[in-house]
Short mmCIF file of C-alpha atoms and ligand atoms in Angstrom, two decimals:
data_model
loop_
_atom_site.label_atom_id
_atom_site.label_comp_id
_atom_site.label_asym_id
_atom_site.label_seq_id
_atom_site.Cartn_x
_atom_site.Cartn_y
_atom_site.Cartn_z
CA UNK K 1 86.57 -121.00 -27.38
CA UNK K 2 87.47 -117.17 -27.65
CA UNK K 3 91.50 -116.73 -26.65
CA UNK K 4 92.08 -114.09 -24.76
CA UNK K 5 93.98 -113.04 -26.97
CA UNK K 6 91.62 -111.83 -29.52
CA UNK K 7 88.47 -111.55 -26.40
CA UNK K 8 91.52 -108.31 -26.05
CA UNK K 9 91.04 -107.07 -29.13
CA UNK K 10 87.41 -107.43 -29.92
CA UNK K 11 86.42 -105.58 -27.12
CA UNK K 12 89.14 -102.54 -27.99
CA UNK K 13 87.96 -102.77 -31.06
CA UNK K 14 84.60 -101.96 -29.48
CA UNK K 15 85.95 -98.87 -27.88
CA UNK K 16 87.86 -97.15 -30.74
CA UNK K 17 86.48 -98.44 -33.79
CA UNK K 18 82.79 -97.06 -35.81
CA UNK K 19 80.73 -100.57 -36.06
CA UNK K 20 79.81 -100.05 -39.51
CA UNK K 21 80.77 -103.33 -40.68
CA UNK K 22 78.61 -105.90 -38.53
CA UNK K 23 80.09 -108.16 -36.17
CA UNK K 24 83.66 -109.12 -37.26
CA UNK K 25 84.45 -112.40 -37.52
CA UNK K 26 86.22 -113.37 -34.15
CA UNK K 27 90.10 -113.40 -36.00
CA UNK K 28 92.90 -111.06 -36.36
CA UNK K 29 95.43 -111.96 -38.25
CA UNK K 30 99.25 -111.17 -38.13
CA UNK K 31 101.06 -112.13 -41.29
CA UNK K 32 100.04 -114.39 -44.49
CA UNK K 33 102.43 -116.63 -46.84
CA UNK K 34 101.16 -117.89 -50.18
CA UNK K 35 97.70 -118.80 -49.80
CA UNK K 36 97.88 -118.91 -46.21
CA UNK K 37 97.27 -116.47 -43.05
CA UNK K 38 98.00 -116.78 -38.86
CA UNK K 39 95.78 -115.32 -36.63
CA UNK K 40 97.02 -113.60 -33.72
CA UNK K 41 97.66 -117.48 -31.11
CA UNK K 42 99.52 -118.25 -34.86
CA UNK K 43 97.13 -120.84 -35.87
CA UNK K 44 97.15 -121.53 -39.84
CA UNK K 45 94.25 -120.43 -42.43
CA UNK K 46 93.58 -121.47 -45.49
CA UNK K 47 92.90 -118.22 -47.81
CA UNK K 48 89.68 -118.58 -50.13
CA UNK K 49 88.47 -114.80 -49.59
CA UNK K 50 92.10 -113.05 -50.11
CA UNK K 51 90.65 -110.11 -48.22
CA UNK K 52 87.55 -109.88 -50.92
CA UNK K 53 89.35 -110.42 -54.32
CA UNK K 54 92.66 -107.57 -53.21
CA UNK K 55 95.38 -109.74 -52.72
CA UNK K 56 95.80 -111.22 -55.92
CA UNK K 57 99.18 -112.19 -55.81
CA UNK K 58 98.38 -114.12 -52.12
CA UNK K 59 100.35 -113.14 -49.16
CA UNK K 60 104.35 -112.02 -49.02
CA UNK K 61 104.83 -112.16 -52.72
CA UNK K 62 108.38 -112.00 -53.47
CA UNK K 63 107.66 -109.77 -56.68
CA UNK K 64 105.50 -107.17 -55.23
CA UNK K 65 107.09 -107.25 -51.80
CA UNK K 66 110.58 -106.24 -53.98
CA UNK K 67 109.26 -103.54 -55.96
CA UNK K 68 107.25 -102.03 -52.71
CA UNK K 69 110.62 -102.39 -51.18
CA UNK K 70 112.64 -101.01 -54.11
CA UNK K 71 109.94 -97.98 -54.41
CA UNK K 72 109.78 -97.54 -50.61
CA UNK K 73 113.64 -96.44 -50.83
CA UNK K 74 113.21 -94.20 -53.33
CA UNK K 75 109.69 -92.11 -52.89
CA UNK K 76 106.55 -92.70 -51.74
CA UNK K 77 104.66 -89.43 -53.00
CA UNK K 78 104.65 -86.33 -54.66
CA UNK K 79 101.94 -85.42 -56.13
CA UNK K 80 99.67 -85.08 -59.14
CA UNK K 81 101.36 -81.81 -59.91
CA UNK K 82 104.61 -83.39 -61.02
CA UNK K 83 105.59 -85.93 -63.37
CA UNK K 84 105.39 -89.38 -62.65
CA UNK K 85 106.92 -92.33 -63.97
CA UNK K 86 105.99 -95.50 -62.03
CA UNK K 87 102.24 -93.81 -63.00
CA UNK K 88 103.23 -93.91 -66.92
CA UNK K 89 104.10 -97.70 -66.63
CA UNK K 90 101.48 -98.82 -64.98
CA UNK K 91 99.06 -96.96 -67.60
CA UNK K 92 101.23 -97.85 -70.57
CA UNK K 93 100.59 -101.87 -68.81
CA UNK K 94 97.02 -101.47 -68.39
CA UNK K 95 96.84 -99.84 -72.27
CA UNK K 96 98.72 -103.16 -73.17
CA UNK K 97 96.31 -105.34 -71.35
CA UNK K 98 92.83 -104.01 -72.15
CA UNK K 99 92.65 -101.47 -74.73
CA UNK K 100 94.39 -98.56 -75.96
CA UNK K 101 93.38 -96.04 -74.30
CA UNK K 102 94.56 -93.53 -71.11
CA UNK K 103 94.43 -94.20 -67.24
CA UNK K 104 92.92 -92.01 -64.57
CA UNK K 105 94.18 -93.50 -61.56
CA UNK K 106 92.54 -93.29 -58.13
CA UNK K 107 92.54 -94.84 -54.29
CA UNK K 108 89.34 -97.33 -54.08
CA UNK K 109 86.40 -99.00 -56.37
CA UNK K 110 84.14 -96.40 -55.04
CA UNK K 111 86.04 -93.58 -56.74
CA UNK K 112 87.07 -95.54 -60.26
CA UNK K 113 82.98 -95.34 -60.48
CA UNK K 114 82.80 -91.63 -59.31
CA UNK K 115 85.14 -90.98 -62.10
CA UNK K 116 83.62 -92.74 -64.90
CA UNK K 117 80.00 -91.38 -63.81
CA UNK K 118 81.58 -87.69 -63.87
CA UNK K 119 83.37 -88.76 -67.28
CA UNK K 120 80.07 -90.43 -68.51
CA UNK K 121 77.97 -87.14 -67.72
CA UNK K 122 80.40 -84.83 -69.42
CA UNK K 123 80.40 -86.38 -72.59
CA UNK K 124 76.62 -86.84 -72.65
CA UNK K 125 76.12 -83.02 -72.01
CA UNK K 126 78.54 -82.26 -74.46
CA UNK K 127 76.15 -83.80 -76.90
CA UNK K 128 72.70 -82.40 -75.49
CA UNK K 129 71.91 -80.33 -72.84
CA UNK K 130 69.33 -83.48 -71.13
CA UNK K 131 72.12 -86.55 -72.16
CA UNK K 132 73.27 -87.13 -68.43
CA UNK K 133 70.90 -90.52 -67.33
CA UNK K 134 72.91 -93.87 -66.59
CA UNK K 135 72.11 -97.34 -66.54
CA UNK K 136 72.48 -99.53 -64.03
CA UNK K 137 70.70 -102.92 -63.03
CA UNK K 138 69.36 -104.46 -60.13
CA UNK K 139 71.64 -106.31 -57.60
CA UNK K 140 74.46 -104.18 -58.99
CA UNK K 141 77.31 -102.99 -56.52
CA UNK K 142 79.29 -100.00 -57.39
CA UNK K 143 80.29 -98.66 -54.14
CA UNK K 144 79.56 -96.41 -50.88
CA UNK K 145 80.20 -92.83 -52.41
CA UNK K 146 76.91 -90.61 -53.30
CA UNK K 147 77.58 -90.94 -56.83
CA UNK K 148 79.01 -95.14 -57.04
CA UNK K 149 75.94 -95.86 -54.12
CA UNK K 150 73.57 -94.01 -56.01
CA UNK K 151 74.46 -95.83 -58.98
CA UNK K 152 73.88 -99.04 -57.35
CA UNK K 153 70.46 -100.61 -57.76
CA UNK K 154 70.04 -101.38 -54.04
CA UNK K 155 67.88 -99.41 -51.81
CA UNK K 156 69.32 -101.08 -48.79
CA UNK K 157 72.38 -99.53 -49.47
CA UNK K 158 70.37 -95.90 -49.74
CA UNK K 159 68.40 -96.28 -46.79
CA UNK K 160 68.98 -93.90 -44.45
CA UNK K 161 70.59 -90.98 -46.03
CA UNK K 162 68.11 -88.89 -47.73
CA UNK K 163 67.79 -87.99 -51.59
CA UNK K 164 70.94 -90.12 -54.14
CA UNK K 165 72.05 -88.58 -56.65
CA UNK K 166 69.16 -87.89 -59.55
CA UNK K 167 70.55 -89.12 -63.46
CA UNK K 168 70.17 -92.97 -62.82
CA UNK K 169 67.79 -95.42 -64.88
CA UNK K 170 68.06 -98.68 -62.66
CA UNK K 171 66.67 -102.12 -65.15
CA UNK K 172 66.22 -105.61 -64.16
CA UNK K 173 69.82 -107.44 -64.76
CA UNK K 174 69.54 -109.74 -67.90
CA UNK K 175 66.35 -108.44 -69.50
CA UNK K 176 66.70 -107.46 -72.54
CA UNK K 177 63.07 -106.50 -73.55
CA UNK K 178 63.31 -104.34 -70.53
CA UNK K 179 66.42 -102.73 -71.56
CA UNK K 180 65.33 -102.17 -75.59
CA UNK K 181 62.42 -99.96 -74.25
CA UNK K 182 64.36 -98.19 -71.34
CA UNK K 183 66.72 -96.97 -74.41
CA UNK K 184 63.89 -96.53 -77.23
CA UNK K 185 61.99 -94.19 -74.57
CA UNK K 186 64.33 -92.37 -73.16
CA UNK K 187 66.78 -90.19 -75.41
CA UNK K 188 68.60 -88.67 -72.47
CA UNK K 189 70.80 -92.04 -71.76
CA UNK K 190 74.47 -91.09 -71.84
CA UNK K 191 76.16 -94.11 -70.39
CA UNK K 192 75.49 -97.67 -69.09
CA UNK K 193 77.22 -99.32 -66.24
CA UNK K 194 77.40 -102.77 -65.38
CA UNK K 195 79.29 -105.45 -63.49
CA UNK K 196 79.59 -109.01 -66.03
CA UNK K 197 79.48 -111.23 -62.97
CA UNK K 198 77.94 -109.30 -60.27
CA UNK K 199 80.00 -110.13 -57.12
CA UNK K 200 78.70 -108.32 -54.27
CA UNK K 201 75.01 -109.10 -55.82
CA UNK K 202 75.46 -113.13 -55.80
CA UNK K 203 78.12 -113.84 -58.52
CA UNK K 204 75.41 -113.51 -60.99
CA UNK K 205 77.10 -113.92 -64.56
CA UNK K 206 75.81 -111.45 -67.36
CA UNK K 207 74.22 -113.72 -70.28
CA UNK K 208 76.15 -113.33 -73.59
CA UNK K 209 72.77 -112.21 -75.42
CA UNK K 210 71.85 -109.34 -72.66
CA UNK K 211 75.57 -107.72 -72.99
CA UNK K 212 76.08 -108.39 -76.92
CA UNK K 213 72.21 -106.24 -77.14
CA UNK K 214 73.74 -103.83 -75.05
CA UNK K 215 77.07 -102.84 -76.46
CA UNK K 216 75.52 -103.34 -79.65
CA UNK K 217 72.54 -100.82 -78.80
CA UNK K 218 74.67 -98.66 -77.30
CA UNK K 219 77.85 -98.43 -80.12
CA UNK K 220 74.73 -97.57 -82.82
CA UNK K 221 73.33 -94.73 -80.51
CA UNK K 222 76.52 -93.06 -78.88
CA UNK K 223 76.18 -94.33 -75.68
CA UNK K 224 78.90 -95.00 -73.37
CA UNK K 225 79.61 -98.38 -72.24
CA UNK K 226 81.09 -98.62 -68.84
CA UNK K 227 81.91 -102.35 -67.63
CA UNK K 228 82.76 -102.11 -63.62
CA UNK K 229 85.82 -104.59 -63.05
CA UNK K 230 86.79 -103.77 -59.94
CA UNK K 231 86.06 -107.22 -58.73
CA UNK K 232 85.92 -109.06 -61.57
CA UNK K 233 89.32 -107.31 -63.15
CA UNK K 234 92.94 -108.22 -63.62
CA UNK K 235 92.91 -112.12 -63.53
CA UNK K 236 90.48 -113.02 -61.50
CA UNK K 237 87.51 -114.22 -64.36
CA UNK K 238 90.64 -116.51 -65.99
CA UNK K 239 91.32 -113.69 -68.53
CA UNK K 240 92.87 -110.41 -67.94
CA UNK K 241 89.35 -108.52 -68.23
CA UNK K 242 86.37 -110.14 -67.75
CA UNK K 243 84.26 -108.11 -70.66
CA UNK K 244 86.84 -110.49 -72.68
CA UNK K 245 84.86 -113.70 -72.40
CA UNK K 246 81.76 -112.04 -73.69
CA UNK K 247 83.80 -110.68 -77.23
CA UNK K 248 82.94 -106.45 -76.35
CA UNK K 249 85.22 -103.86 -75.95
CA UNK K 250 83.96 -101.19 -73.34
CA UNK K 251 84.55 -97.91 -73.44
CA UNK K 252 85.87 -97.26 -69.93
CA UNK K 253 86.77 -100.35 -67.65
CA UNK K 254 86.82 -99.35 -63.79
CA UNK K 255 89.70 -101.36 -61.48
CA UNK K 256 90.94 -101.51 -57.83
CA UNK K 257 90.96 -104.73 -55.59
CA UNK K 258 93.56 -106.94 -57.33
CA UNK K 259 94.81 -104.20 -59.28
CA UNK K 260 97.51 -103.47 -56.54
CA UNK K 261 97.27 -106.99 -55.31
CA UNK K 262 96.98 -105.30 -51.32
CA UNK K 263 97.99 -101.72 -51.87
CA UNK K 264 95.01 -99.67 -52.05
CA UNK K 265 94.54 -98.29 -55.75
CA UNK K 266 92.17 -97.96 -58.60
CA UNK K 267 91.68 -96.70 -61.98
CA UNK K 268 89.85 -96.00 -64.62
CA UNK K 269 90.56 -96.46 -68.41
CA UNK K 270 88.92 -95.33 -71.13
CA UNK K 271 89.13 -94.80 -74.59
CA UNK K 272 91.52 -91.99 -75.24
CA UNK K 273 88.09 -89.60 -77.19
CA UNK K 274 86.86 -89.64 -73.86
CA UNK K 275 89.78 -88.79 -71.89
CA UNK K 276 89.57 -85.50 -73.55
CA UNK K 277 86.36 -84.38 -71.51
CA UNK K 278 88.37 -84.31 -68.40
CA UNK K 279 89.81 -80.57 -68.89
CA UNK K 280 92.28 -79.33 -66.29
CA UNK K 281 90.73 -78.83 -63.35
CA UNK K 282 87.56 -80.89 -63.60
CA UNK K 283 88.55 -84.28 -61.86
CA UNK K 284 91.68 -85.12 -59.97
CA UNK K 285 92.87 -86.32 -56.19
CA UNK K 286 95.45 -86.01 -54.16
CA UNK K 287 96.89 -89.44 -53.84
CA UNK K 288 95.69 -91.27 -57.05
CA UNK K 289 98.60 -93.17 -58.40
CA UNK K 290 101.53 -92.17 -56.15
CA UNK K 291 104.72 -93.24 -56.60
CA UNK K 292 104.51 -96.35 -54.56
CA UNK K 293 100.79 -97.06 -55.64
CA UNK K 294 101.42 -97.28 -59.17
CA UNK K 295 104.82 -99.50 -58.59
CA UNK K 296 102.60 -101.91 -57.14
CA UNK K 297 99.83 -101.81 -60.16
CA UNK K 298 103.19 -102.06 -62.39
CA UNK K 299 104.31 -105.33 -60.24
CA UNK K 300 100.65 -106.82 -60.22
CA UNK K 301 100.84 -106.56 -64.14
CA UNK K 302 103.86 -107.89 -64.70
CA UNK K 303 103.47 -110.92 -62.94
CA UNK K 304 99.74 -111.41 -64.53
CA UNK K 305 101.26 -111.16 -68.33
CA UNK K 306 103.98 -114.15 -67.59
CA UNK K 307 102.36 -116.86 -69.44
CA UNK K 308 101.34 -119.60 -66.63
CA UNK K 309 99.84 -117.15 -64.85
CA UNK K 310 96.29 -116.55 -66.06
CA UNK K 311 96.12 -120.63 -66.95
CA UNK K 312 96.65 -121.68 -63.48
CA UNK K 313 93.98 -119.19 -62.85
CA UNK K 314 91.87 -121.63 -65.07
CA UNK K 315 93.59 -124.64 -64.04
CA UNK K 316 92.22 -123.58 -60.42
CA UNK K 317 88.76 -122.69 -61.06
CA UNK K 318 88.42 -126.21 -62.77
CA UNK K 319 89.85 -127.77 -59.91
CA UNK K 320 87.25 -126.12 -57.39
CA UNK K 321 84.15 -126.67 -59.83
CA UNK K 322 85.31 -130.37 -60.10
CA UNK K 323 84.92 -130.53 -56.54
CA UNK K 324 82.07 -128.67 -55.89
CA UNK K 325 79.99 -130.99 -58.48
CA UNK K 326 81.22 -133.47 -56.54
CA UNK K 327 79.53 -132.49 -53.03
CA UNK K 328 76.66 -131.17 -55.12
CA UNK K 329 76.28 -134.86 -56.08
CA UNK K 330 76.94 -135.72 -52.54
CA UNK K 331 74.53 -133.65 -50.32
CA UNK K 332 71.67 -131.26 -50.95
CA UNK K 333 73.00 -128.81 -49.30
CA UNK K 334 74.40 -126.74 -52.64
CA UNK K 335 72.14 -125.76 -54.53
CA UNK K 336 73.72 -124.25 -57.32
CA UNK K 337 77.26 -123.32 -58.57
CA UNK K 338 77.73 -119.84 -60.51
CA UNK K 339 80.88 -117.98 -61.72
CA UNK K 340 84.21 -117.99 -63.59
CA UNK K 341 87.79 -118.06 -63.11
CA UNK K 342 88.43 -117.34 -59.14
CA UNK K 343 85.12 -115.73 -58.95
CA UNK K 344 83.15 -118.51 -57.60
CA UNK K 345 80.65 -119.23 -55.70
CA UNK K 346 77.55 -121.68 -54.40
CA UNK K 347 74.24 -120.91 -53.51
CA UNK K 348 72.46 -122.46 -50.04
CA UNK K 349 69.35 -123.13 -48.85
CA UNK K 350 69.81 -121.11 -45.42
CA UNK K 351 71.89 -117.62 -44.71
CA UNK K 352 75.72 -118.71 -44.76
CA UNK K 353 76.66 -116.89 -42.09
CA UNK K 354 77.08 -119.88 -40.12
CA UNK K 355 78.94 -122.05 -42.44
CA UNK K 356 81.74 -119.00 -42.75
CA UNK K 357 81.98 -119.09 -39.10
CA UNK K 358 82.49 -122.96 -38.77
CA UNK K 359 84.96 -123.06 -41.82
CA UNK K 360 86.81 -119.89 -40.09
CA UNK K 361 86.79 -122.56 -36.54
CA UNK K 362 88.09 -125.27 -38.87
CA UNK K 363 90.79 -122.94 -40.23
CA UNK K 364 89.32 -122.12 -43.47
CA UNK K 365 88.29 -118.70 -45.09
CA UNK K 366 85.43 -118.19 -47.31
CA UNK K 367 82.62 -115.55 -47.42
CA UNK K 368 78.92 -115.27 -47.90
CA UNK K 369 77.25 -112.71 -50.26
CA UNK K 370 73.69 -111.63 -50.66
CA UNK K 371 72.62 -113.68 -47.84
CA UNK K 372 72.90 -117.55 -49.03
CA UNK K 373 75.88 -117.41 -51.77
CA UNK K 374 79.28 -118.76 -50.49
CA UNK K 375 81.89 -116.70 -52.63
CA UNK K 376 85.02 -118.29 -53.48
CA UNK K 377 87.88 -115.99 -54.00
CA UNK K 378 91.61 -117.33 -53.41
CA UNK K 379 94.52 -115.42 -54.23
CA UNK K 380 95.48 -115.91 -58.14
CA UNK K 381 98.18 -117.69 -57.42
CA UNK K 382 96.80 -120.50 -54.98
CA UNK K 383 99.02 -123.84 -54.82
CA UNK K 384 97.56 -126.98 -55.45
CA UNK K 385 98.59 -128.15 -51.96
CA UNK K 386 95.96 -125.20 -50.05
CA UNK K 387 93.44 -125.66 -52.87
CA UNK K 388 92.84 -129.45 -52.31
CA UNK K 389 93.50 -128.62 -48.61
CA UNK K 390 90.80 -126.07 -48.96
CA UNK K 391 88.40 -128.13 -50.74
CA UNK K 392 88.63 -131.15 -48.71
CA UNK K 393 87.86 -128.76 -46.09
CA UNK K 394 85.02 -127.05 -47.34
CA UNK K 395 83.22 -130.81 -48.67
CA UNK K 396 84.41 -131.97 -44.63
CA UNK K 397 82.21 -129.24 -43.32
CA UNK K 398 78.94 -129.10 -45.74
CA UNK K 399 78.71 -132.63 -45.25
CA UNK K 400 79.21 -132.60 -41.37
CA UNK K 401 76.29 -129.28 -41.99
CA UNK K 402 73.81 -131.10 -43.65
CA UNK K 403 74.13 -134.23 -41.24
CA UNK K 404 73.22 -131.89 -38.43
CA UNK K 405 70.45 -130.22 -40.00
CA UNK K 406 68.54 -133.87 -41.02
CA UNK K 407 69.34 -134.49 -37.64
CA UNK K 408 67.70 -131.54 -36.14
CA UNK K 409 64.76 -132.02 -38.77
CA UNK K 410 64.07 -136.37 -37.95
C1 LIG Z 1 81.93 -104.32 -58.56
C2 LIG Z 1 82.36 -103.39 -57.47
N1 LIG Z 1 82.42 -102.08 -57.75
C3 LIG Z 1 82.81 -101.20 -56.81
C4 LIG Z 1 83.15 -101.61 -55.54
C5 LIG Z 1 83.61 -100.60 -54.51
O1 LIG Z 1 84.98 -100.71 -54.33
P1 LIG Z 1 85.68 -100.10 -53.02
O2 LIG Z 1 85.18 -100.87 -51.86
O3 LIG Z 1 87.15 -100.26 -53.29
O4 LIG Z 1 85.28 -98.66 -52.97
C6 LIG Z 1 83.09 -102.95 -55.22
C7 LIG Z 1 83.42 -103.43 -53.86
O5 LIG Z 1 83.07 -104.49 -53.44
C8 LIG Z 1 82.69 -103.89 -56.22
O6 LIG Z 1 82.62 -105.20 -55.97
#
């Protein structure tokens, strides 16, 4: 049953909103604690989506809420033309985290990618006048600007706005024999970009062999390596980086989502020999990294590099694939469990659509990707109290699922 409450709001949503993003799920909520959110009648959720891998820290953090606070006093923006020092820390923290290197920092996914595509292009023309073709493979997601949509190997996500941006090679996603001849044939590749677990594409893990051919084919023949983290960065894999577990350093990482754990930032980092080919004047925006921005990506750090923190990540994600096994072994209905860390996620044998919207009725969050995979995202810092809650949950409604479906097929 629809409250009226939120019957109010759907339909002025309706009236003053574009309806770009489908049918929203019938919920609005007003505040969040921990792992948990309240809708707008203040009934209780249970947080596995954590507003699509952002709020990394959960909800009301007392770290990040007191250095938002703190920064909120002082300044909120000036500029790119000035000095800024919550900017420095926040690079000097990602330097420290990943690799040495300098920070370019920006508002969204979307425009990390823009930025390393530019940065990719500029060094490959430096080189030869025809070194300008990227990479990418298929089911890859790399956002909704020309340049990060045109990157991504989807055409439903070009359909419908006339010719993408030209310079892109797009390969099948862990082929290697596919990708030797793409780079024996074609001399003009200047970069490739790829996500290690593909999250909007089905949490679709890279296999060790594919990425050590790559970086190794591409560190012989000057070509830029450009691993997209802005899902699977900053904690969320159960390491700091996800290009970690496969034993490669890239030469330019793109961030956002949990990188400000809520407040809307990215960046991009790179090797400081690239950094170089961004001359005054040839990249830049007008709020990337302000003052209260970058605070937050210095927060978000801090709290990631205290020891427990990226173990309970792990401690977590074992906790959740215990489970799932479990009701694997229980019902049919899974049919098979891929990820790492907090990236999780379970594949069905029917759209999820409806399972999100009975877990969301039960008072539990989760989200479906490409069509049939239920993604499994909590905030970093879930307790075990909402994770069993969660999971006890989640098995409650698969199994009551299934029941009804042999019932609707005897
Ligand atoms: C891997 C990856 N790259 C880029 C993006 C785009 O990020 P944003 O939506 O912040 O522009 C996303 C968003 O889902 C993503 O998952």
């Amino acid at each position: 049953m629809t409250s009226p409450k939120i019957a109010k709001i759907i339909d002025s949503d309706k009236e003053f909103l574009f309806q770009n993003y489908g049918e929203r799920l019938p919920v609005s909520f007003t505040k969040g604690d921990g792992s948990y959110l309240f809708d707008q009648d203040n009934k209780k959720y249970i947080d596995f989506f954590s507003g699509i891998a952002v709020c990394s820290l959960g909800y009301s953090n007392q770290a990040l809420k007191k250095a938002l606070h703190g920064q909120i006093d002082k300044l909120l923006h000036t500029s790119n033309w000035f000095h800024n020092q919550e900017q420095i820390e926040a690079a000097r923290m990602l330097s420290e985290t990943s690799f040495p290197g300098k920070t370019l920092f920006v508002n969204s996914g979307t425009e990390a990618n823009e930025a390393a595509i530019k940065l990719t292009r500029k060094y490959g023309l430096s080189v030869s006048p025809k070194k300008y073709e990227i990479i990418t493979f298929s089911k890859s997601f790399h956002g909704r600007t020309f340049g990060s949509m045109s990157a991504t190997a989807q055409e439903k996500i070009h359909k419908g706005f006339g010719p993408i941006v030209p310079g892109f090679t797009y390969l099948p996603f862990n082929d290697i024999k596919a990708f030797r001849k793409a780079v024996k044939k074609d001399r003009k590749i200047a970069g490739v970009m790829i996500e290690l677990i593909q999250g909007e594409g089905g949490i679709n893990v890279a296999d060790p062999d594919f990425v050590k051919e790559i970086f190794e084919t591409c560190n012989k023949n000057g070509i830029i390596t450009i691993v997209d983290e802005v899902q699977t960065g900053v904690g969320r894999t159960g390491k700091m980086y996800c290009y970690e577990h496969f034993g490669v350093t890239p030469d330019i990482i793109t961030l956002a989502k949990g990188l400000g754990g809520g407040m809307p930032v990215g960046a991009l980092h790179a090797k400081s020999f690239l950094a170089e080919y961004f001359t005054p004047g040839s990249h830049g925006t007008t709020f990337g990294g302000n003052h209260l921005a970058a605070s937050a990506v210095a927060a978000v750090l801090k709290e990631m590099k205290k020891k427990p923190f990226i173990s309970k990540v792990n401690s977590s994600s074992e906790y959740i694939l215990k489970r799932l096994i479990e009701i694997k072994s229980k019902s049919g209905y899974i049919k098979r469990i891929k990820g790492l860390g907090l990236l999780l996620g379970f594949e069905i044998a029917e759209p999820g659509a409806d399972l999100v919207r009975e877990a969301l009725a039960e008072g539990l969050i989760i989200n479906c990707t490409a069509e049939n995979v239920i993604r499994i995202i909590p905030p970093l810092t879930i307790d075990n109290g909402p994770l069993e809650e969660g999971m006890n949950l989640l098995e409650k409604i698969i199994l009551k699922k299934e029941s009804l479906n042999e019932n609707t097929k005897a």
